[in-house]
Coordinates of C-alpha atoms in Angstrom, one line a residue:
M1 CA -168.2 -21.5 -114.4
L2 CA -169.7 -21.6 -110.7
D3 CA -166.7 -19.5 -109.1
F4 CA -169.5 -17.3 -107.8
L5 CA -170.4 -20.3 -105.4
R6 CA -167.0 -20.0 -103.8
P7 CA -165.8 -17.1 -101.4
P8 CA -164.2 -14.3 -103.0
I9 CA -160.4 -14.5 -102.8
V10 CA -159.0 -11.2 -100.9
E11 CA -155.4 -10.3 -101.6
S12 CA -154.8 -8.4 -98.7
D13 CA -152.9 -8.8 -95.3
N14 CA -156.0 -7.2 -93.4
F15 CA -157.2 -10.2 -91.6
Q16 CA -160.4 -8.4 -90.6
K17 CA -161.1 -7.5 -94.4
Q18 CA -160.8 -11.2 -95.4
I19 CA -163.2 -12.4 -92.7
K20 CA -165.6 -9.4 -93.3
T21 CA -165.9 -10.3 -97.2
K22 CA -166.6 -13.9 -96.4
F23 CA -169.0 -13.1 -93.9
V24 CA -170.7 -10.9 -96.3
W25 CA -170.6 -13.2 -99.2
R26 CA -172.1 -15.9 -97.0
I27 CA -175.0 -13.7 -96.0
V28 CA -175.6 -13.0 -99.6
L29 CA -175.4 -16.6 -100.6
L30 CA -178.0 -17.6 -97.9
T31 CA -180.3 -14.6 -98.8
T32 CA -180.5 -15.9 -102.5
I33 CA -180.7 -19.6 -101.4
G34 CA -183.8 -18.4 -99.2
I35 CA -185.6 -16.3 -101.5
G36 CA -185.2 -19.2 -104.0
I37 CA -186.8 -21.7 -101.7
L38 CA -189.5 -19.1 -101.4
S39 CA -190.1 -18.6 -105.2
I40 CA -190.9 -22.3 -105.3
M41 CA -193.1 -22.1 -102.4
S42 CA -195.2 -19.4 -103.8
L43 CA -195.2 -21.1 -107.2
I44 CA -196.7 -24.1 -105.3
F45 CA -198.9 -22.5 -102.3
G46 CA -199.3 -18.6 -103.5
P47 CA -199.0 -17.7 -106.9
A48 CA -199.6 -14.1 -106.4
Y49 CA -196.3 -13.6 -104.8
F50 CA -194.4 -15.9 -107.3
Y51 CA -193.2 -13.1 -109.8
L52 CA -192.0 -10.9 -106.8
F53 CA -190.2 -13.8 -105.3
I54 CA -188.5 -14.7 -108.6
S55 CA -187.2 -11.1 -109.7
A56 CA -186.0 -10.8 -105.9
F57 CA -184.2 -14.2 -106.6
V58 CA -182.7 -13.2 -109.8
F59 CA -181.8 -9.9 -108.6
S60 CA -179.8 -11.4 -105.4
L61 CA -178.1 -13.8 -107.8
I62 CA -176.8 -11.0 -109.9
C63 CA -175.6 -9.5 -106.7
L64 CA -174.0 -12.8 -105.6
I65 CA -172.0 -12.9 -109.0
A66 CA -171.0 -9.6 -109.1
L67 CA -169.8 -9.8 -105.3
S68 CA -167.7 -12.7 -106.4
K69 CA -165.8 -10.3 -108.8
V70 CA -165.6 -7.4 -106.7
G71 CA -164.4 -8.9 -103.2
P72 CA -163.6 -6.5 -100.4
N73 CA -165.3 -3.6 -102.6
Y74 CA -168.8 -5.0 -101.9
H75 CA -170.5 -1.9 -100.3
I76 CA -172.4 -0.4 -103.4
I77 CA -173.4 -3.8 -104.5
I78 CA -174.9 -4.6 -101.0
S79 CA -176.6 -1.4 -100.7
I80 CA -178.4 -1.8 -104.0
M81 CA -179.4 -5.3 -102.9
Y82 CA -180.9 -4.1 -99.8
I83 CA -182.8 -1.5 -101.7
G84 CA -184.2 -4.0 -104.0
I85 CA -185.2 -6.4 -101.3
I86 CA -187.0 -3.5 -99.6
G87 CA -188.8 -2.6 -102.6
A88 CA -189.9 -6.1 -103.4
Q89 CA -190.9 -6.7 -99.7
F90 CA -193.3 -3.5 -99.6
K91 CA -194.7 -4.4 -103.2
T92 CA -196.2 -7.5 -101.4
I93 CA -198.0 -5.3 -99.1
L94 CA -200.0 -4.4 -101.8
I95 CA -201.3 -7.5 -102.5
P96 CA -204.6 -7.7 -100.4
E97 CA -205.1 -11.7 -100.1
D98 CA -202.3 -11.7 -97.0
A99 CA -202.3 -10.2 -93.9
H100 CA -198.5 -9.2 -94.3
F101 CA -197.6 -9.7 -90.7
I102 CA -194.2 -11.7 -91.6
E103 CA -193.0 -8.3 -93.5
S104 CA -191.8 -7.2 -90.0
L105 CA -189.3 -9.9 -89.7
Y106 CA -187.8 -9.1 -93.2
S107 CA -187.4 -5.4 -91.8
V108 CA -185.5 -6.9 -88.8
L109 CA -183.4 -9.0 -91.0
I110 CA -182.3 -6.3 -93.4
A111 CA -181.5 -3.8 -90.8
L112 CA -179.5 -6.6 -89.0
F113 CA -177.8 -7.7 -92.5
A114 CA -176.9 -4.0 -92.9
F115 CA -175.6 -3.5 -89.6
F116 CA -173.1 -6.2 -89.9
T117 CA -172.0 -5.9 -93.6
L118 CA -172.2 -2.0 -94.3
G119 CA -171.7 -0.6 -90.7
K120 CA -173.9 0.8 -88.0
W121 CA -175.0 4.1 -89.6
W122 CA -176.3 1.9 -92.8
G123 CA -178.1 -0.5 -90.1
Y124 CA -179.7 2.4 -88.6
F125 CA -180.7 3.9 -91.7
Y126 CA -182.6 0.7 -93.2
L127 CA -184.2 0.0 -89.7
L128 CA -185.6 3.6 -89.7
V129 CA -186.7 3.3 -93.5
T130 CA -188.3 -0.1 -93.2
A131 CA -190.1 1.0 -90.0
A132 CA -191.6 3.7 -91.3
L133 CA -192.8 2.2 -94.6
Y134 CA -194.2 -0.5 -92.6
I135 CA -196.1 1.7 -90.0
I136 CA -197.3 4.0 -93.0
F137 CA -198.6 1.1 -95.0
F138 CA -200.4 -0.6 -92.0
N139 CA -202.0 2.5 -90.8
F140 CA -203.0 3.9 -94.0
H141 CA -203.3 1.2 -96.5
Y142 CA -205.0 -1.3 -94.4
L143 CA -207.9 1.2 -93.3
T144 CA -210.0 0.3 -96.3
I145 CA -209.7 -3.6 -96.0
E146 CA -212.6 -5.2 -94.7
E147 CA -210.6 -8.3 -93.0
F148 CA -208.9 -5.7 -90.6
E149 CA -212.1 -4.4 -89.0
V150 CA -211.2 -6.4 -85.7
I151 CA -207.8 -4.9 -85.6
L152 CA -209.3 -1.4 -86.1
Q153 CA -211.3 -1.9 -83.1
N154 CA -210.3 0.0 -80.0
G155 CA -207.2 1.4 -81.4
S156 CA -205.5 -2.1 -82.0
L157 CA -203.7 -1.0 -85.1
H158 CA -202.3 2.1 -83.5
G159 CA -201.2 0.2 -80.3
N160 CA -199.6 -2.7 -82.9
S161 CA -197.8 0.3 -84.5
M162 CA -196.7 1.5 -81.1
E163 CA -195.4 -2.0 -80.3
F164 CA -193.4 -2.3 -83.5
I165 CA -191.8 1.3 -82.8
I166 CA -190.7 0.2 -79.4
S167 CA -189.4 -3.1 -80.8
M168 CA -187.5 -1.3 -83.5
F169 CA -186.0 1.0 -80.9
L170 CA -185.0 -1.8 -79.0
L171 CA -183.4 -3.5 -81.6
G172 CA -181.6 -0.3 -82.6
Y173 CA -180.5 0.1 -79.0
V174 CA -179.0 -3.4 -78.8
M175 CA -177.2 -2.7 -82.1
F176 CA -176.0 0.9 -80.7
H177 CA -174.2 -0.9 -77.9
Y178 CA -173.3 -3.8 -79.6
E179 CA -171.4 -1.6 -81.8
K180 CA -170.0 0.6 -78.9
L181 CA -168.7 -2.6 -77.2
N182 CA -166.9 -3.5 -80.5
E183 CA -165.3 -0.1 -80.7
H184 CA -164.2 -0.3 -77.2
A185 CA -162.8 -3.9 -77.7
K186 CA -161.0 -2.4 -81.0
E187 CA -159.6 0.5 -78.9
L188 CA -158.1 -2.2 -76.4
Y189 CA -156.3 -4.5 -78.7
T190 CA -155.1 -1.6 -81.0
G191 CA -153.6 0.2 -78.1
A192 CA -152.4 -3.4 -76.8
I193 CA -150.8 -3.6 -80.4
A194 CA -149.6 -0.3 -80.2
N195 CA -147.6 -0.9 -77.1
L196 CA -146.4 -4.1 -78.5
R197 CA -144.9 -2.4 -81.5
K198 CA -143.5 0.4 -79.5
E199 CA -141.7 -2.2 -77.0
K200 CA -140.7 -4.3 -80.1
G201 CA -139.1 -1.3 -81.4
I202 CA -137.1 -0.2 -78.2
V203 CA -136.1 -4.1 -77.8
E204 CA -134.7 -3.9 -81.5
E205 CA -133.0 -0.7 -80.9
Q206 CA -131.1 -2.2 -77.8
N207 CA -130.2 -5.4 -79.5
K208 CA -128.9 -3.2 -82.2
E209 CA -126.9 -1.3 -79.7
K210 CA -125.8 -4.6 -78.1
T211 CA -124.9 -6.1 -81.5
V212 CA -122.6 -3.1 -82.3
M213 CA -120.8 -3.3 -79.0
L214 CA -120.2 -6.8 -79.2
Q215 CA -119.0 -6.4 -82.7
E216 CA -116.6 -3.7 -81.4
I217 CA -115.5 -6.3 -79.0
H218 CA -114.7 -8.9 -81.3
H219 CA -112.9 -6.6 -83.5
R220 CA -110.8 -5.3 -80.6
V221 CA -110.3 -9.1 -79.4
K222 CA -109.0 -10.0 -82.9
N223 CA -106.6 -6.9 -83.3
N224 CA -105.1 -7.9 -79.9
L225 CA -104.8 -11.4 -81.0
Q226 CA -103.1 -10.0 -84.1
V227 CA -100.7 -8.1 -82.1
I228 CA -99.8 -10.8 -79.8
V229 CA -99.2 -12.9 -83.4
S230 CA -97.0 -9.9 -84.6
L231 CA -94.8 -10.0 -81.4
L232 CA -94.4 -13.7 -81.7
R233 CA -93.4 -13.5 -85.2
M234 CA -90.8 -10.9 -84.3
Q235 CA -89.5 -13.1 -81.6
S236 CA -89.3 -16.2 -84.0
D237 CA -87.3 -14.2 -86.2
T238 CA -84.5 -13.8 -83.5
L239 CA -84.4 -17.3 -82.8
S240 CA -81.8 -19.7 -84.3
S241 CA -83.4 -23.1 -83.3
A242 CA -85.7 -24.5 -86.1
E243 CA -87.2 -26.6 -83.5
A244 CA -87.8 -23.4 -81.6
K245 CA -89.2 -21.6 -84.6
M246 CA -91.6 -24.4 -85.4
N247 CA -92.8 -24.4 -82.0
F248 CA -93.6 -20.5 -82.5
S249 CA -95.3 -21.3 -85.7
T250 CA -97.7 -23.9 -84.2
A251 CA -98.4 -21.4 -81.2
I252 CA -99.1 -18.5 -83.9
N253 CA -101.4 -21.1 -85.8
R254 CA -103.7 -21.6 -82.6
I255 CA -104.0 -17.9 -82.0
I256 CA -104.8 -17.4 -85.6
T257 CA -107.5 -20.0 -85.4
M258 CA -109.0 -17.9 -82.4
S259 CA -108.5 -14.7 -84.0
L260 CA -110.4 -15.8 -87.0
V261 CA -113.5 -16.6 -85.1
H262 CA -113.7 -13.1 -83.8
Q263 CA -112.8 -11.8 -87.3
K264 CA -115.9 -13.7 -88.5
M265 CA -118.1 -12.5 -85.7
Y266 CA -117.9 -8.8 -86.1
E267 CA -117.9 -9.1 -90.0
K268 CA -121.6 -10.8 -89.7
D269 CA -124.6 -8.8 -89.1
S270 CA -125.9 -11.6 -86.7
L271 CA -123.5 -12.7 -83.9
K272 CA -125.5 -15.8 -83.3
E273 CA -124.3 -17.7 -86.5
I274 CA -120.9 -17.9 -88.5
N275 CA -120.9 -19.6 -91.6
L276 CA -119.0 -22.7 -91.1
H277 CA -117.9 -23.6 -94.9
D278 CA -116.4 -19.9 -94.9
Y279 CA -114.6 -20.2 -91.9
I280 CA -113.1 -23.3 -92.2
E281 CA -111.9 -22.6 -95.7
S282 CA -110.4 -19.3 -94.4
L283 CA -108.6 -21.5 -91.7
V284 CA -107.2 -23.9 -94.0
K285 CA -106.0 -21.3 -96.2
D286 CA -104.3 -19.3 -93.4
I287 CA -102.7 -22.6 -92.1
I288 CA -101.3 -23.6 -95.5
S289 CA -99.9 -20.1 -96.2
V290 CA -98.1 -19.9 -92.6
Y291 CA -96.3 -23.1 -93.3
N292 CA -95.1 -22.0 -96.5
T293 CA -94.5 -25.8 -97.5
K294 CA -92.5 -26.8 -100.5
N295 CA -94.9 -29.4 -101.5
D296 CA -98.2 -28.8 -103.5
I297 CA -101.1 -29.1 -101.2
S298 CA -104.5 -29.4 -102.3
Y299 CA -107.6 -29.6 -100.1
K300 CA -111.5 -30.5 -100.5
L301 CA -114.1 -29.1 -98.1
S302 CA -117.6 -30.6 -97.9
T303 CA -120.2 -29.3 -95.2
E304 CA -123.7 -30.0 -94.8
L305 CA -124.0 -27.5 -91.7
E306 CA -124.5 -24.1 -92.4
S307 CA -123.4 -22.9 -88.8
L308 CA -122.5 -24.0 -85.2
N309 CA -123.1 -22.1 -82.2
P310 CA -120.0 -19.7 -81.6
E311 CA -119.0 -21.4 -78.3
K312 CA -118.3 -24.5 -80.3
I313 CA -116.4 -23.2 -83.4
V314 CA -113.6 -22.1 -81.5
P315 CA -112.9 -25.9 -80.3
L316 CA -113.7 -27.2 -83.8
G317 CA -111.2 -25.0 -85.3
L318 CA -108.3 -25.8 -83.0
I319 CA -108.8 -29.6 -83.8
L320 CA -108.8 -28.7 -87.4
N321 CA -105.5 -26.7 -86.8
E322 CA -103.7 -29.4 -84.9
L323 CA -104.7 -32.1 -87.5
I324 CA -103.7 -29.6 -90.5
S325 CA -100.6 -28.4 -88.8
N326 CA -99.4 -32.3 -88.4
S327 CA -100.3 -33.3 -91.7
L328 CA -98.3 -30.4 -93.2
K329 CA -95.2 -31.2 -90.6
Y330 CA -95.2 -35.1 -90.3
S331 CA -97.6 -36.7 -93.1
F332 CA -96.6 -35.5 -96.7
E333 CA -93.5 -36.5 -98.3
K334 CA -94.4 -34.9 -101.5
D335 CA -97.7 -33.2 -102.7
G336 CA -100.5 -33.8 -100.5
R337 CA -104.3 -33.8 -100.5
I338 CA -106.4 -33.1 -97.3
E339 CA -110.4 -33.6 -97.1
I340 CA -112.7 -32.5 -94.5
T341 CA -116.4 -33.5 -94.5
I342 CA -118.9 -32.5 -92.1
S343 CA -122.4 -34.1 -91.7
S344 CA -125.8 -32.5 -91.1
K345 CA -127.0 -32.7 -87.4
I346 CA -129.1 -35.3 -86.1
D347 CA -130.6 -33.7 -83.1
S348 CA -127.5 -31.9 -81.7
D349 CA -125.0 -34.5 -83.0
F350 CA -122.8 -34.2 -85.9
T351 CA -119.8 -36.2 -87.7
M352 CA -116.6 -34.8 -89.0
L353 CA -114.3 -37.0 -91.3
Y354 CA -110.6 -35.6 -91.6
Y355 CA -108.2 -37.2 -94.1
D356 CA -105.0 -36.8 -95.6
N357 CA -103.2 -38.9 -98.2
G358 CA -99.9 -39.2 -96.2
H359 CA -98.7 -41.4 -93.7
W360 CA -98.1 -40.2 -90.3
N361 CA -95.3 -41.0 -88.1
E362 CA -96.3 -43.1 -85.2
D363 CA -93.8 -41.8 -82.9
D364 CA -94.5 -38.2 -83.7
K365 CA -98.1 -38.7 -83.2
D366 CA -98.1 -40.5 -79.8
T367 CA -95.7 -37.7 -78.7
S368 CA -97.3 -34.5 -80.1
F369 CA -98.8 -32.2 -77.9
G370 CA -101.0 -31.0 -80.6
L371 CA -102.9 -34.4 -80.5
D372 CA -103.4 -34.0 -76.8
L373 CA -105.0 -31.0 -77.5
V374 CA -107.2 -32.6 -80.0
D375 CA -108.3 -34.8 -76.9
V376 CA -109.1 -31.8 -75.0
F377 CA -111.0 -29.9 -77.9
T378 CA -112.9 -33.2 -78.6
D379 CA -114.0 -33.4 -74.9
Q380 CA -115.2 -29.8 -75.0
L381 CA -117.7 -30.6 -77.8
D382 CA -118.9 -33.9 -75.9
G383 CA -117.3 -36.0 -78.7
I384 CA -115.2 -39.1 -79.3
Y385 CA -113.0 -39.8 -82.3
E386 CA -110.7 -42.5 -83.8
C387 CA -107.9 -42.6 -85.9
K388 CA -106.9 -45.0 -88.8
V389 CA -104.0 -45.1 -90.9
T390 CA -104.1 -47.1 -94.2
E391 CA -102.5 -47.3 -97.3
L392 CA -104.5 -44.8 -98.8
G393 CA -103.6 -42.3 -96.1
T394 CA -104.8 -41.0 -92.6
Y395 CA -108.4 -40.6 -91.2
Y396 CA -109.8 -39.1 -88.4
Y397 CA -113.5 -39.8 -87.6
F398 CA -115.2 -37.5 -85.0
K399 CA -118.7 -37.7 -83.4
L400 CA -119.3 -34.4 -81.8
K401 CA -122.2 -32.3 -80.2
D402 CA -123.5 -29.0 -81.1
S403 CA -125.2 -28.3 -77.8
E404 CA -126.4 -25.1 -76.6
P405 CA -124.4 -23.5 -73.9
R406 CA -125.1 -23.7 -70.4
R407 CA -126.5 -20.5 -68.8
L408 CA -125.5 -19.1 -65.5
F409 CA -128.1 -19.9 -62.6
E410 CA -129.7 -22.5 -64.9
G411 CA -131.8 -25.1 -62.8
N412 CA -130.7 -28.9 -62.7

């Protein structure tokens, strides 16, 4: 019910419009309260002014309520309000029981309020109107009032009028230069914003060009790695030794693991992040398809991490490649299951749990070159791991870091 006592909500991204609307609302609210206080005082001390003040109070209150509805479209309401206040102000001058010197202050206030709420030209307009009306009334209406005979002596009234004109001129001069200063400041920050937008556009265009170039590089690296994979497969087909073919398949898987990173890099608009879940899922599918095992292999992937630094994904992928490959080669006697769980990061630390339901051959595990690589890649991730073999299967628990890459020439 009393929503008009709250500042109107401005649905706009223009910060200046929001602040200006709240400022205008506060001025109208303060003016309404001030006129209300004067209405009460006039009822107690000077009944001659009561009806004028109470009329002005009701008029200001109506303008305040209307302002809460229209928000930033306040110009017509404020103009009508000021005209009404000026009318009430000069209506009081017709009351002969008062000297009416205080009306000049109201003239200044109205001019200032108009200047700050409606703009400089409206401020000048109200300044001239109030000054002209004030001078006319004091120079012609008061000539017949006996109480002002002292003022009329020696041209004092004309001197006072001249002083009033000079003071209004000085006020207008200050308002003019204040507006010029604001316009200059606005030009400066508008120019600064324009320059920033221009520089932002240049940087974005350069970044776009670099992104396209890097995507092309990743695409070519991926293609070159695929060529190497094809050559290794052709060479593998000429081998008669099953052990040699297995070694070739292992090497091919390692190359595919690295190639997959480059593939994901050029498929994304952003080169900074690769979706970790998509990458690992593609990796698991590719490794299982390469080994073409007769057993039915199922897998479950759960990750709370959306992405890692690109420099860290390759060693993580190679760790998984070695573990999955060893599971397929040494662990499963029949149908198998693989589970990979990656936790969310605490600072830069994260954990990974690898599990399969098979039982690893201890001799193969100890002598496996692949597990030696797991040690190397774990060190690259600033991590540690432990392995446990239970009746339920084999567990690898990793504690790893996704730290930012060290830049060249970085200080100690």
